[in-house]
Coordinates of C-alpha atoms and ligand atoms in Angstrom, one line a residue:
X1 CA 1.2 30.2 -30.0
X2 CA 1.8 33.9 -29.2
X3 CA 2.1 34.5 -25.4
X4 CA -0.9 36.2 -23.9
X5 CA -1.7 38.4 -20.9
X6 CA -4.1 37.1 -18.3
X7 CA -5.6 39.3 -15.5
X8 CA -7.2 37.5 -12.6
X9 CA -9.4 38.8 -9.8
X10 CA -9.2 36.1 -7.1
X11 CA -12.2 35.1 -5.0
X12 CA -13.0 32.3 -2.6
X13 CA -16.7 32.4 -3.4
X14 CA -18.1 32.4 -7.0
X15 CA -21.7 33.5 -7.4
X16 CA -22.0 33.1 -11.1
X17 CA -23.2 36.7 -11.3
X18 CA -21.7 39.7 -9.5
X19 CA -23.0 42.9 -8.2
X20 CA -20.2 45.3 -9.3
X21 CA -17.5 45.0 -11.9
X22 CA -14.0 44.8 -10.4
X23 CA -12.8 48.0 -12.0
X24 CA -9.1 47.3 -11.7
X25 CA -9.5 44.3 -14.1
X26 CA -10.9 46.5 -16.9
X27 CA -8.5 49.4 -16.2
X28 CA -5.5 47.1 -16.3
X29 CA -6.9 45.6 -19.5
X30 CA -6.8 49.1 -21.0
X31 CA -3.2 49.6 -19.7
X32 CA -2.2 46.4 -21.4
X33 CA -2.8 47.8 -24.8
X34 CA -3.3 45.6 -27.9
X35 CA 0.3 44.8 -28.8
X36 CA -0.1 41.3 -27.3
X37 CA -3.7 40.9 -28.3
X38 CA -6.6 41.5 -25.9
X39 CA -5.9 40.2 -22.4
X40 CA -7.8 37.3 -21.0
X41 CA -9.9 38.5 -18.0
X42 CA -11.0 36.2 -15.2
X43 CA -13.2 37.4 -12.4
X44 CA -13.4 34.5 -9.9
X45 CA -16.5 36.1 -8.2
X46 CA -18.2 34.9 -11.4
X47 CA -16.3 31.6 -12.2
X48 CA -13.1 30.0 -11.1
X49 CA -10.0 30.3 -13.3
X50 CA -9.3 27.5 -15.8
X51 CA -5.6 26.9 -15.6
X52 CA -5.5 25.1 -18.9
X53 CA -5.9 28.4 -20.6
X54 CA -2.4 29.5 -19.3
X55 CA 0.5 28.6 -21.6
X56 CA 4.2 28.7 -20.8
X57 CA 5.6 32.3 -21.3
X58 CA 2.2 34.0 -20.7
X59 CA 2.0 36.9 -18.2
X60 CA -0.5 36.4 -15.4
X61 CA -1.4 39.6 -13.5
X62 CA -3.2 39.1 -10.1
X63 CA -4.9 41.9 -8.2
X64 CA -5.1 41.4 -4.5
X65 CA -6.7 43.1 -1.5
X66 CA -6.2 41.7 2.0
X67 CA -9.3 39.5 2.0
X68 CA -8.5 37.6 -1.2
X69 CA -4.7 37.6 -1.0
X70 CA -4.4 33.9 0.0
X71 CA -6.5 32.8 -2.9
X72 CA -4.4 35.1 -5.1
X73 CA -1.2 33.3 -3.9
X74 CA -2.7 30.0 -4.7
X75 CA -3.5 31.1 -8.3
X76 CA 0.0 32.6 -8.7
X77 CA 1.7 29.3 -7.6
X78 CA -0.4 27.3 -10.1
X79 CA 0.2 29.8 -12.9
X80 CA 3.9 29.6 -12.2
X81 CA 3.8 25.8 -12.5
X82 CA 2.2 26.3 -15.9
X83 CA 5.3 28.3 -16.8
X84 CA 3.8 31.7 -16.7
X85 CA 5.3 35.0 -15.5
X86 CA 3.4 35.9 -12.4
X87 CA 2.8 39.6 -11.3
X88 CA 0.9 40.9 -8.4
X89 CA -0.7 44.3 -7.8
X90 CA -3.5 45.9 -5.8
X91 CA -3.7 47.4 -2.3
X92 CA -2.4 44.3 -0.5
X93 CA 0.6 43.9 -2.8
X94 CA 1.3 47.6 -2.4
X95 CA 1.4 47.3 1.4
X96 CA 3.4 44.0 1.5
X97 CA 5.5 43.8 -1.7
X98 CA 7.6 40.9 -0.3
X99 CA 4.7 38.6 0.5
X100 CA 3.7 37.6 -3.0
X101 CA 7.3 36.6 -3.6
X102 CA 7.3 34.5 -0.5
X103 CA 3.9 32.8 -0.8
X104 CA 2.6 33.5 -4.3
X105 CA 5.5 32.5 -6.7
X106 CA 5.7 36.1 -7.9
X107 CA 8.2 37.2 -10.5
X108 CA 7.3 40.8 -9.9
X109 CA 5.1 43.0 -7.7
X110 CA 3.7 46.4 -8.7
X111 CA 3.1 48.9 -5.9
X112 CA 0.6 51.7 -6.3
X113 CA -1.4 52.5 -9.5
X114 CA -1.0 50.2 -12.5
X115 CA -2.3 52.6 -15.2
X116 CA 1.1 53.9 -16.4
X117 CA 3.6 51.2 -15.3
X118 CA 1.8 48.0 -16.5
X119 CA 3.0 48.0 -20.1
X120 CA 6.6 48.2 -19.0
X121 CA 6.1 45.3 -16.6
X122 CA 4.5 43.1 -19.3
X123 CA 7.3 44.0 -21.8
X124 CA 10.0 43.2 -19.2
X125 CA 8.3 39.8 -18.5
X126 CA 8.1 38.9 -22.2
X127 CA 11.8 39.9 -22.5
X128 CA 12.5 37.5 -19.5
X129 CA 13.8 40.3 -17.3
X130 CA 11.1 41.3 -14.8
X131 CA 12.2 43.5 -11.9
X132 CA 11.3 42.3 -8.4
X133 CA 9.3 45.4 -7.5
X134 CA 7.9 48.2 -9.7
X135 CA 6.8 51.5 -8.3
X136 CA 3.5 52.5 -10.0
X137 CA 3.2 55.6 -7.8
X138 CA 0.1 57.7 -7.5
X139 CA -0.9 58.8 -11.1
X140 CA -2.5 62.1 -11.6
X141 CA -6.3 62.5 -12.2
X142 CA -5.6 63.1 -16.0
X143 CA -3.6 59.8 -16.2
X144 CA -6.3 57.5 -14.8
X145 CA -7.1 55.2 -17.7
X146 CA -10.7 54.6 -18.9
X147 CA -11.6 50.9 -18.6
X148 CA -11.9 48.5 -21.5
X149 CA -15.7 48.0 -21.2
X150 CA -15.8 46.3 -24.6
X151 CA -14.2 43.2 -22.9
X152 CA -17.1 42.8 -20.4
X153 CA -18.9 39.5 -20.5
X154 CA -22.6 40.2 -21.3
X155 CA -25.2 40.0 -18.6
X156 CA -23.0 38.9 -15.7
X157 CA -22.8 42.2 -13.7
X158 CA -25.6 44.3 -12.3
X159 CA -23.6 47.4 -11.8
X160 CA -20.6 48.8 -13.7
X161 CA -18.0 50.9 -11.8
X162 CA -16.5 54.2 -12.8
X163 CA -14.0 56.1 -10.7
X164 CA -14.2 59.9 -10.5
X165 CA -11.7 60.6 -7.7
X166 CA -9.0 58.8 -5.8
X167 CA -7.6 59.8 -2.3
X168 CA -9.4 61.0 0.8
X169 CA -8.5 64.0 3.1
X170 CA -9.8 62.2 6.2
X171 CA -7.8 59.8 8.4
X172 CA -10.2 57.2 9.9
X173 CA -8.3 54.7 12.0
X174 CA -9.8 51.5 10.4
X175 CA -9.1 52.7 6.8
X176 CA -5.9 52.5 4.7
X177 CA -7.1 54.6 1.8
X178 CA -5.8 57.9 3.1
X179 CA -2.4 56.3 3.5
X180 CA -2.1 54.4 0.2
X181 CA -4.1 56.6 -2.1
X182 CA -3.1 59.8 -0.2
X183 CA -5.0 62.6 1.4
X184 CA -4.9 64.9 -1.7
X185 CA -8.0 64.2 -3.9
X186 CA -7.0 63.3 -7.5
X187 CA -10.1 64.1 -9.5
X188 CA -10.5 62.7 -13.1
X189 CA -11.2 65.0 -16.0
X190 CA -15.0 65.4 -16.3
X191 CA -15.2 64.6 -20.0
X192 CA -13.4 61.3 -19.6
X193 CA -15.7 60.2 -16.8
X194 CA -18.7 61.0 -18.9
X195 CA -17.4 59.3 -22.0
X196 CA -17.0 56.0 -20.0
X197 CA -20.5 56.3 -18.6
X198 CA -22.0 57.0 -22.0
X199 CA -20.2 53.9 -23.3
X200 CA -21.7 51.8 -20.5
X201 CA -25.2 53.2 -21.0
X202 CA -24.9 52.4 -24.7
X203 CA -24.2 48.8 -23.7
X204 CA -27.3 48.8 -21.5
X205 CA -25.9 49.6 -18.0
X206 CA -28.3 51.8 -16.1
X207 CA -26.7 51.3 -12.7
X208 CA -23.2 52.6 -12.1
X209 CA -21.2 52.6 -8.9
X210 CA -18.8 55.5 -8.6
X211 CA -15.9 53.6 -7.2
X212 CA -14.6 56.6 -5.3
X213 CA -12.9 56.8 -2.0
X214 CA -14.9 59.8 -1.0
X215 CA -17.2 61.7 -3.5
X216 CA -17.2 64.8 -1.3
X217 CA -13.5 65.6 -0.8
X218 CA -14.0 69.3 0.1
X219 CA -16.5 70.2 2.8
X220 CA -18.0 73.6 3.7
X221 CA -16.0 73.4 6.9
X222 CA -12.7 72.9 4.9
X223 CA -13.5 76.1 3.0
X224 CA -14.4 78.0 6.1
X225 CA -11.1 76.9 7.8
X226 CA -9.1 78.0 4.8
X227 CA -10.8 81.4 4.9
X228 CA -10.2 81.7 8.6
X229 CA -6.5 80.9 8.2
X230 CA -6.3 83.6 5.5
X231 CA -4.7 81.0 3.2
X232 CA -5.8 82.2 -0.3
X233 CA -3.8 79.6 -2.2
X234 CA -5.3 76.7 -0.3
X235 CA -8.8 78.3 -0.5
X236 CA -8.4 78.7 -4.3
X237 CA -7.3 75.0 -4.6
X238 CA -10.3 73.8 -2.6
X239 CA -12.7 76.0 -4.5
X240 CA -11.4 74.7 -7.8
X241 CA -11.9 71.0 -6.6
X242 CA -15.4 71.8 -5.4
X243 CA -16.2 73.6 -8.7
X244 CA -15.0 70.5 -10.6
X245 CA -17.4 68.3 -8.6
X246 CA -20.3 70.5 -9.6
X247 CA -19.2 70.6 -13.2
X248 CA -19.1 66.8 -13.2
X249 CA -22.6 66.6 -11.6
X250 CA -24.0 69.1 -14.2
X251 CA -22.8 66.8 -17.0
X252 CA -24.1 63.7 -15.3
X253 CA -27.5 65.4 -15.1
X254 CA -27.7 65.5 -18.9
X255 CA -27.7 61.7 -19.1
X256 CA -30.9 59.7 -19.6
X257 CA -33.3 59.8 -16.7
X258 CA -33.3 56.0 -16.1
X259 CA -29.7 56.1 -14.9
X260 CA -28.9 55.5 -11.3
X261 CA -25.5 56.2 -9.7
X262 CA -24.3 55.2 -6.3
X263 CA -21.3 56.5 -4.5
X264 CA -19.4 56.7 -1.2
X265 CA -19.5 59.9 0.8
X266 CA -18.8 61.3 4.2
X267 CA -21.7 62.5 6.3
X268 CA -20.7 66.1 6.2
X269 CA -22.3 66.4 2.8
X270 CA -25.6 66.5 4.7
X271 CA -24.8 70.0 5.7
X272 CA -24.4 71.1 2.1
X273 CA -27.9 71.3 0.5
X274 CA -26.5 72.7 -2.8
X275 CA -24.3 69.6 -3.1
X276 CA -27.0 67.2 -2.3
X277 CA -29.4 68.8 -4.8
X278 CA -26.7 68.6 -7.4
X279 CA -26.2 64.9 -6.6
X280 CA -29.9 64.3 -7.0
X281 CA -30.1 66.1 -10.4
X282 CA -27.0 64.1 -11.4
X283 CA -29.0 60.8 -10.9
X284 CA -26.8 60.0 -7.9
X285 CA -29.6 58.3 -6.0
X286 CA -27.6 56.4 -3.5
X287 CA -24.6 56.7 -1.3
X288 CA -22.7 54.6 1.2
X289 CA -22.2 56.7 4.3
X290 CA -19.7 55.5 6.8
X291 CA -21.7 56.0 10.0
X292 CA -19.6 53.5 11.8
X293 CA -20.9 54.1 15.3
X294 CA -24.0 55.6 16.9
X295 CA -22.4 56.9 20.1
X296 CA -19.7 59.6 20.7
X297 CA -17.5 57.1 22.3
X298 CA -17.7 54.7 19.3
X299 CA -16.8 57.6 17.0
X300 CA -13.8 58.4 19.1
X301 CA -12.8 54.8 18.9
X302 CA -12.4 55.2 15.1
X303 CA -11.1 58.8 14.9
X304 CA -14.3 59.8 13.2
X305 CA -15.1 62.9 15.3
X306 CA -16.5 64.6 12.3
X307 CA -19.5 62.3 12.4
X308 CA -22.4 63.0 14.8
X309 CA -24.2 60.8 17.3
X310 CA -27.7 60.4 18.6
X311 CA -30.5 62.6 17.3
X312 CA -28.2 64.9 15.4
X313 CA -27.0 61.8 13.5
X314 CA -30.5 60.9 12.7
X315 CA -31.2 64.4 11.4
X316 CA -28.1 64.4 9.2
X317 CA -28.9 61.0 7.7
X318 CA -32.5 62.0 7.0
X319 CA -31.2 65.1 5.1
X320 CA -29.8 62.8 2.4
X321 CA -33.1 61.2 2.0
X322 CA -34.9 64.6 1.9
X323 CA -32.7 65.6 -1.0
X324 CA -33.4 62.3 -2.8
X325 CA -30.2 60.5 -2.0
X326 CA -30.8 57.0 -0.5
X327 CA -28.3 56.0 2.2
X328 CA -26.6 52.7 2.7
X329 CA -25.4 53.2 6.2
X330 CA -22.2 51.3 7.1
X331 CA -21.8 50.4 10.8
X332 CA -18.9 48.7 12.6
X333 CA -19.4 46.3 15.5
X334 CA -16.8 45.2 18.0
X335 CA -15.5 48.7 18.9
X336 CA -14.2 48.9 22.5
X337 CA -17.1 51.1 23.6
X338 CA -19.7 48.7 22.2
X339 CA -21.9 47.0 24.8
X340 CA -24.6 44.3 24.5
X341 CA -27.3 46.9 23.8
X342 CA -25.3 48.5 20.9
X343 CA -26.7 46.0 18.3
X344 CA -30.3 46.8 19.0
X345 CA -29.6 50.5 19.4
X346 CA -27.8 50.6 16.0
X347 CA -30.6 48.9 14.1
X348 CA -33.2 51.2 15.8
X349 CA -31.2 54.2 14.8
X350 CA -30.8 52.9 11.2
X351 CA -34.6 52.6 11.0
X352 CA -35.3 55.9 12.6
X353 CA -32.8 57.6 10.2
X354 CA -34.8 56.1 7.3
X355 CA -31.8 54.3 5.8
X356 CA -32.7 52.4 2.7
X357 CA -29.9 49.8 3.2
X358 CA -27.5 49.1 6.0
X359 CA -24.4 46.9 6.5
X360 CA -23.0 45.8 9.8
X361 CA -19.4 44.8 9.6
X362 CA -17.0 43.4 12.2
X363 CA -14.1 45.5 13.2
X364 CA -11.2 44.1 11.2
X365 CA -7.6 45.4 11.6
X366 CA -6.7 45.8 8.0
X367 CA -3.0 46.3 7.3
X368 CA -2.0 49.8 6.5
X369 CA -4.4 51.2 9.1
X370 CA -3.7 52.9 12.5
X371 CA -5.9 50.2 14.1
X372 CA -3.8 47.5 12.6
X373 CA -0.6 49.0 13.9
X374 CA -2.0 49.4 17.4
X375 CA -3.5 45.9 17.5
X376 CA -0.4 44.2 16.1
X377 CA 1.9 45.9 18.6
X378 CA -0.4 44.9 21.5
X379 CA -2.7 42.0 21.7
X380 CA -2.2 40.6 18.1
X381 CA 1.4 39.8 18.8
X382 CA 0.4 37.7 21.9
X383 CA -2.3 35.6 20.3
X384 CA -1.8 31.9 19.6
X385 CA -0.9 31.2 15.9
X386 CA -3.4 29.3 13.9
X387 CA -1.9 26.5 11.7
X388 CA 1.5 28.1 12.5
X389 CA 0.4 31.5 11.1
X390 CA 0.6 34.4 13.5
X391 CA -2.8 36.1 13.9
X392 CA -1.1 39.4 12.9
X393 CA -1.0 37.9 9.4
X394 CA -4.7 36.8 9.6
X395 CA -5.1 36.9 5.8
X396 CA -2.7 34.0 5.4
X397 CA -4.9 31.7 7.6
X398 CA -7.1 29.5 5.4
X399 CA -10.5 31.1 5.0
X400 CA -12.4 28.2 6.8
X401 CA -10.1 28.6 9.9
X402 CA -9.8 32.4 9.9
X403 CA -11.5 34.0 12.8
X404 CA -14.1 36.6 12.0
X405 CA -13.0 38.9 14.7
X406 CA -9.5 39.6 15.9
X407 CA -9.7 42.4 18.4
X408 CA -10.2 41.4 22.0
X409 CA -13.2 43.2 23.5
X410 CA -13.2 44.6 27.1
X411 CA -16.6 43.3 28.0
X412 CA -18.0 40.9 25.3
X413 CA -16.8 37.6 23.9
X414 CA -16.2 37.1 20.2
X415 CA -19.3 34.9 20.1
X416 CA -21.4 37.7 21.7
X417 CA -20.3 40.1 19.0
X418 CA -20.8 37.6 16.2
X419 CA -24.3 36.7 17.4
X420 CA -25.2 40.4 18.0
X421 CA -24.0 41.3 14.5
X422 CA -25.9 38.4 12.9
X423 CA -29.0 39.6 14.8
X424 CA -28.6 43.1 13.5
X425 CA -28.6 41.9 9.9
X426 CA -31.5 39.5 10.6
X427 CA -33.6 42.3 12.1
X428 CA -32.8 45.0 9.5
X429 CA -33.4 42.6 6.6
X430 CA -36.4 40.7 8.0
X431 CA -39.3 40.3 5.5
X432 CA -41.6 42.8 7.2
X433 CA -38.9 45.4 7.6
X434 CA -37.7 45.1 3.9
X435 CA -41.3 45.2 2.7
X436 CA -42.0 48.3 4.7
X437 CA -38.8 50.0 3.3
X438 CA -39.8 49.0 -0.2
X439 CA -42.3 51.9 -0.1
X440 CA -39.4 54.0 -1.3
X441 CA -40.2 52.9 -4.8
X442 CA -43.7 53.1 -6.3
X443 CA -44.8 50.2 -8.6
X444 CA -45.4 46.7 -7.3
X445 CA -42.7 45.5 -9.7
X446 CA -40.2 48.0 -8.3
X447 CA -41.1 47.0 -4.7
X448 CA -40.5 43.3 -5.5
X449 CA -37.2 44.2 -7.1
X450 CA -36.3 46.2 -4.0
X451 CA -37.1 43.1 -1.8
X452 CA -34.9 40.8 -4.0
X453 CA -32.0 43.3 -4.0
X454 CA -32.2 43.6 -0.2
X455 CA -32.2 39.9 0.3
X456 CA -29.3 39.5 -2.2
X457 CA -27.3 42.1 -0.4
X458 CA -27.8 40.3 2.9
X459 CA -26.9 36.9 1.5
X460 CA -23.8 38.1 -0.2
X461 CA -22.4 40.3 2.5
X462 CA -23.8 39.1 5.8
X463 CA -24.0 35.3 5.9
X464 CA -20.9 34.6 3.8
X465 CA -18.8 37.0 5.9
X466 CA -20.0 36.4 9.5
X467 CA -21.2 32.8 9.7
X468 CA -18.8 30.5 11.3
X469 CA -20.5 27.4 10.0
X470 CA -19.4 26.5 6.5
X471 CA -22.7 24.8 5.7
X472 CA -24.4 28.2 6.3
X473 CA -21.9 29.9 4.1
X474 CA -22.4 27.4 1.3
X475 CA -26.2 27.7 1.7
X476 CA -26.0 31.5 1.5
X477 CA -23.7 31.4 -1.5
X478 CA -26.3 29.1 -3.3
X479 CA -29.2 31.5 -2.4
X480 CA -27.2 34.5 -3.5
X481 CA -26.5 32.8 -6.8
X482 CA -30.2 32.1 -7.3
X483 CA -31.4 35.6 -6.3
X484 CA -28.5 37.2 -8.3
X485 CA -29.7 35.4 -11.5
X486 CA -33.3 36.6 -10.8
X487 CA -32.1 40.2 -10.2
X488 CA -29.7 40.5 -13.1
X489 CA -32.4 41.4 -15.6
X490 CA -33.9 44.0 -13.3
X491 CA -30.7 46.0 -13.6
X492 CA -30.1 46.0 -17.3
X493 CA -31.7 48.7 -19.5
X494 CA -32.4 48.7 -23.2
X495 CA -29.0 49.2 -24.9
X496 CA -28.8 52.8 -26.3
X497 CA -26.2 52.6 -29.1
X498 CA -27.6 56.0 -30.4
X499 CA -27.0 57.8 -27.1
X500 CA -25.1 61.1 -27.5
X501 CA -23.8 63.6 -24.9
X502 CA -22.1 66.9 -25.3
X503 CA -18.9 65.4 -23.7
X504 CA -18.7 62.9 -26.5
X505 CA -19.2 65.5 -29.2
X506 CA -16.2 67.5 -27.7
X507 CA -14.2 64.3 -27.9
X508 CA -15.2 63.7 -31.6
X509 CA -14.3 67.3 -32.5
X510 CA -10.9 66.9 -30.7
X511 CA -10.2 63.8 -32.9
X512 CA -11.3 65.6 -36.1
X513 CA -9.0 68.6 -35.5
X514 CA -6.0 66.4 -34.7
Ligands
LIG601 C1 -15.5 50.5 -4.9 C2 -15.0 49.7 -3.7 C3 -15.7 48.6 -3.3 C4 -17.0 48.2 -4.0 C5 -16.8 47.5 -5.3 C6 -15.8 46.3 -5.2 C7 -15.6 45.8 -6.6 N1 -16.3 44.8 -7.0 O1 -14.8 46.4 -7.3 C8 -17.7 47.4 -2.8 C9 -18.7 48.4 -2.1 C10 -18.6 46.3 -3.3 C11 -16.6 47.1 -1.9 C12 -16.6 46.1 -1.0 C13 -15.6 45.8 -0.1 N2 -14.5 46.5 0.1 CO1 -14.0 47.9 -1.1 N3 -13.3 49.4 -2.0 C14 -13.8 50.0 -3.1 C15 -12.8 51.2 -3.4 C16 -13.5 52.5 -2.8 C17 -12.5 51.5 -4.8 C18 -11.9 50.2 -5.5 C19 -11.8 50.5 -7.0 O2 -12.6 50.0 -7.8 N4 -10.9 51.4 -7.4 C20 -10.6 51.7 -8.7 C21 -9.4 50.8 -9.3 C22 -9.1 51.2 -10.7 O3 -8.3 51.0 -8.4 P1 -7.6 49.8 -7.6 O4 -8.5 48.7 -7.4 O5 -6.8 50.4 -6.5 O6 -6.6 49.3 -8.8 C23 -5.4 50.1 -9.1 C24 -4.2 49.7 -8.4 O7 -4.4 49.1 -7.1 C25 -3.5 48.7 -9.3 N5 -3.8 47.3 -9.3 C26 -4.9 46.7 -8.8 N6 -4.8 45.4 -9.1 C27 -3.7 45.2 -9.8 C28 -3.2 44.0 -10.4 C29 -2.0 44.1 -11.1 C30 -1.4 42.9 -11.7 C31 -1.3 45.4 -11.2 C32 -0.1 45.5 -11.9 C33 -1.9 46.5 -10.6 C34 -3.0 46.4 -9.9 O8 -3.7 49.3 -10.5 C35 -5.1 49.7 -10.6 C36 -5.2 50.9 -11.5 O9 -4.4 51.9 -11.1 C37 -11.6 50.8 -2.6 C38 -10.7 52.0 -2.1 C39 -9.4 52.0 -2.8 N7 -8.9 53.1 -2.8 O10 -8.9 51.0 -3.3 C40 -12.2 50.0 -1.4 C41 -11.3 48.9 -0.7 C42 -10.6 48.1 -1.8 N8 -12.3 48.1 -0.1 C43 -12.0 47.6 1.0 C44 -12.8 46.7 1.8 C45 -12.3 46.4 3.2 C46 -13.9 46.2 1.3 C47 -14.9 45.2 2.0 C48 -14.1 44.0 2.7 C49 -15.8 46.0 2.9 C50 -16.6 45.2 3.8 N9 -16.3 45.2 5.1 O11 -17.5 44.5 3.4 C51 -15.7 44.6 0.8 C52 -15.0 43.4 0.2 C53 -15.7 43.0 -1.1 C54 -14.9 41.9 -1.8 N10 -15.2 40.7 -1.4 O12 -14.1 42.2 -2.7 C55 -10.6 48.1 1.4 C56 -9.6 47.0 1.3 C57 -8.5 47.1 2.4 C58 -7.5 46.0 2.2 N11 -6.4 46.2 2.8 O13 -7.7 45.1 1.5 C59 -10.5 49.3 0.5 C60 -9.0 49.7 0.2 C61 -11.2 50.5 1.3 C62 -10.7 50.8 2.6 N12 -11.5 51.5 3.4 O14 -9.6 50.5 3.1 N13 -15.5 47.9 -2.2
LIG602 S1 -13.2 55.6 5.8 FE1 -13.9 56.9 4.2 S2 -13.7 59.0 5.1 FE2 -12.4 57.7 6.4 S3 -10.4 57.9 5.5 FE3 -11.3 56.0 4.5 S4 -12.2 56.8 2.6 FE4 -11.8 58.6 3.9

């Protein structure tokens, strides 16, 4: 039989359905080309891999972030036993290119973007001469490949994901994006983004997550600073990036009215009413805003001085809602300045700021971040190893033994923080609170859908991530699977194979004139 290419998205928990498509899987599928037939795609957040599909001589590409690296290594070792060529990529492999060789039976590791380099890697493997490490680099916005959506399994995902920009100019201490993806925004060509979205809407996807690092890479303040510094070249560059964002939103606005986009954005967009209005017209009805902390001290802890605290914070968050953009506020617990009252105060602020959704995550020193470096150099290095694994390599500790929190807190115990965090989820997603918030939509059916989605979100992200007790995790995964199945239909629209858009016409004309 002809050797095949497999691409695997590892996961410790399979829900049977998933909220968002793992975009890398479908982008790498496009990068594979068709010379070796269509690649076989496995997303373990749906179903576990079946190793019997792997034949000797096949290529198995595994994408890992820090949280799923250990499962990825397990898959790699088993794939190698089947006689396959094993290749790793993704943010974790980019940060630690030696690790997959040591623990995951890697033949090769790709650092950076896979779009351009992947075919070379596959060809080298099939020729039995893979290199130890390949540098995929940071490809330009024009070179980002559109995903192979024709390979999507039907009815398994609620949201598709399309990327419009990579890189973020900020430098938050808990985030590795600005270091791995760079601080210079790489924006994709507008027509290419729209063509992918039209393809997805034709398939029936109404809900699309814009898998961007930061949808608002140029702030009004950046423009003012460039003007003040009398830096015309920089000013021109920034204005061009901003104009491109508006051009994209103008095209998104021409899509059917039933479409809903969701993105990730910094809070500064709240000061830019023209941008927020353009987002609303573009059907971008939701955005994850990294609020992180509700006090000035907390913001200083995470180098996020550009956020506001207290009542000013409430006013900024409400501005999104006033302009028709619902906010999923993201908060971090376990910061050095947090105290026992922080949990209640954060939920109270989230409610006052009229957030539609919220997530409360535990401070985790992810590698590649400033926080990690500081932590590893200080307390992390002194902590007792678990199962012989130093805590500074926490991702290599088996999931059931892995602590949920790593950073020692000056006044609270790990358990205090875990319980406080669980309490924040419980309070924000209690039945009465969710029912009250469901007023954001009108019909009874939509309100019920809102309730289901809120509960699903909570089961998937809170209980499976924070609970220390494995029975509770398993129960939550079961509930999420059940709610997920019930929700799935709510998200799909009527397929629109006839859908047209000016961006698609331009593409067709381009093809005819070639
Ligand atoms: C969209 C997104 C999400 C979405 C959707 C996730 C999904 N299902 O796809 C949501 C909101 C659900 C999410 C959740 C989380 N996310 Co997230 N997410 C992102 C984001 C912004 C974009 C990812 C994306 O789709 N990019 C587009 C694709 C095409 O790019 P890519 O994945 O980088 O893949 C390219 C290369 O890496 C490479 N590549 C990737 N895999 C492979 C494999 C092979 C074989 C090869 C050759 C190449 C290759 O080629 C690809 C094409 O160029 C990234 C930021 C980032 N810059 O990566 C964070 C990011 C991946 N998330 C992160 C985190 C921490 C999380 C959460 C843990 C947050 C939380 N506390 O709950 C959860 C974990 C969820 C989970 N269990 O997976 C971190 C990971 C850090 C780390 N060291 O691992 C990132 C980097 C953001 C950050 N702030 O640091 N996330
Ligand atoms: S957390 Fe968000 S704003 Fe901060 S550097 Fe990362 S992507 Fe940029």
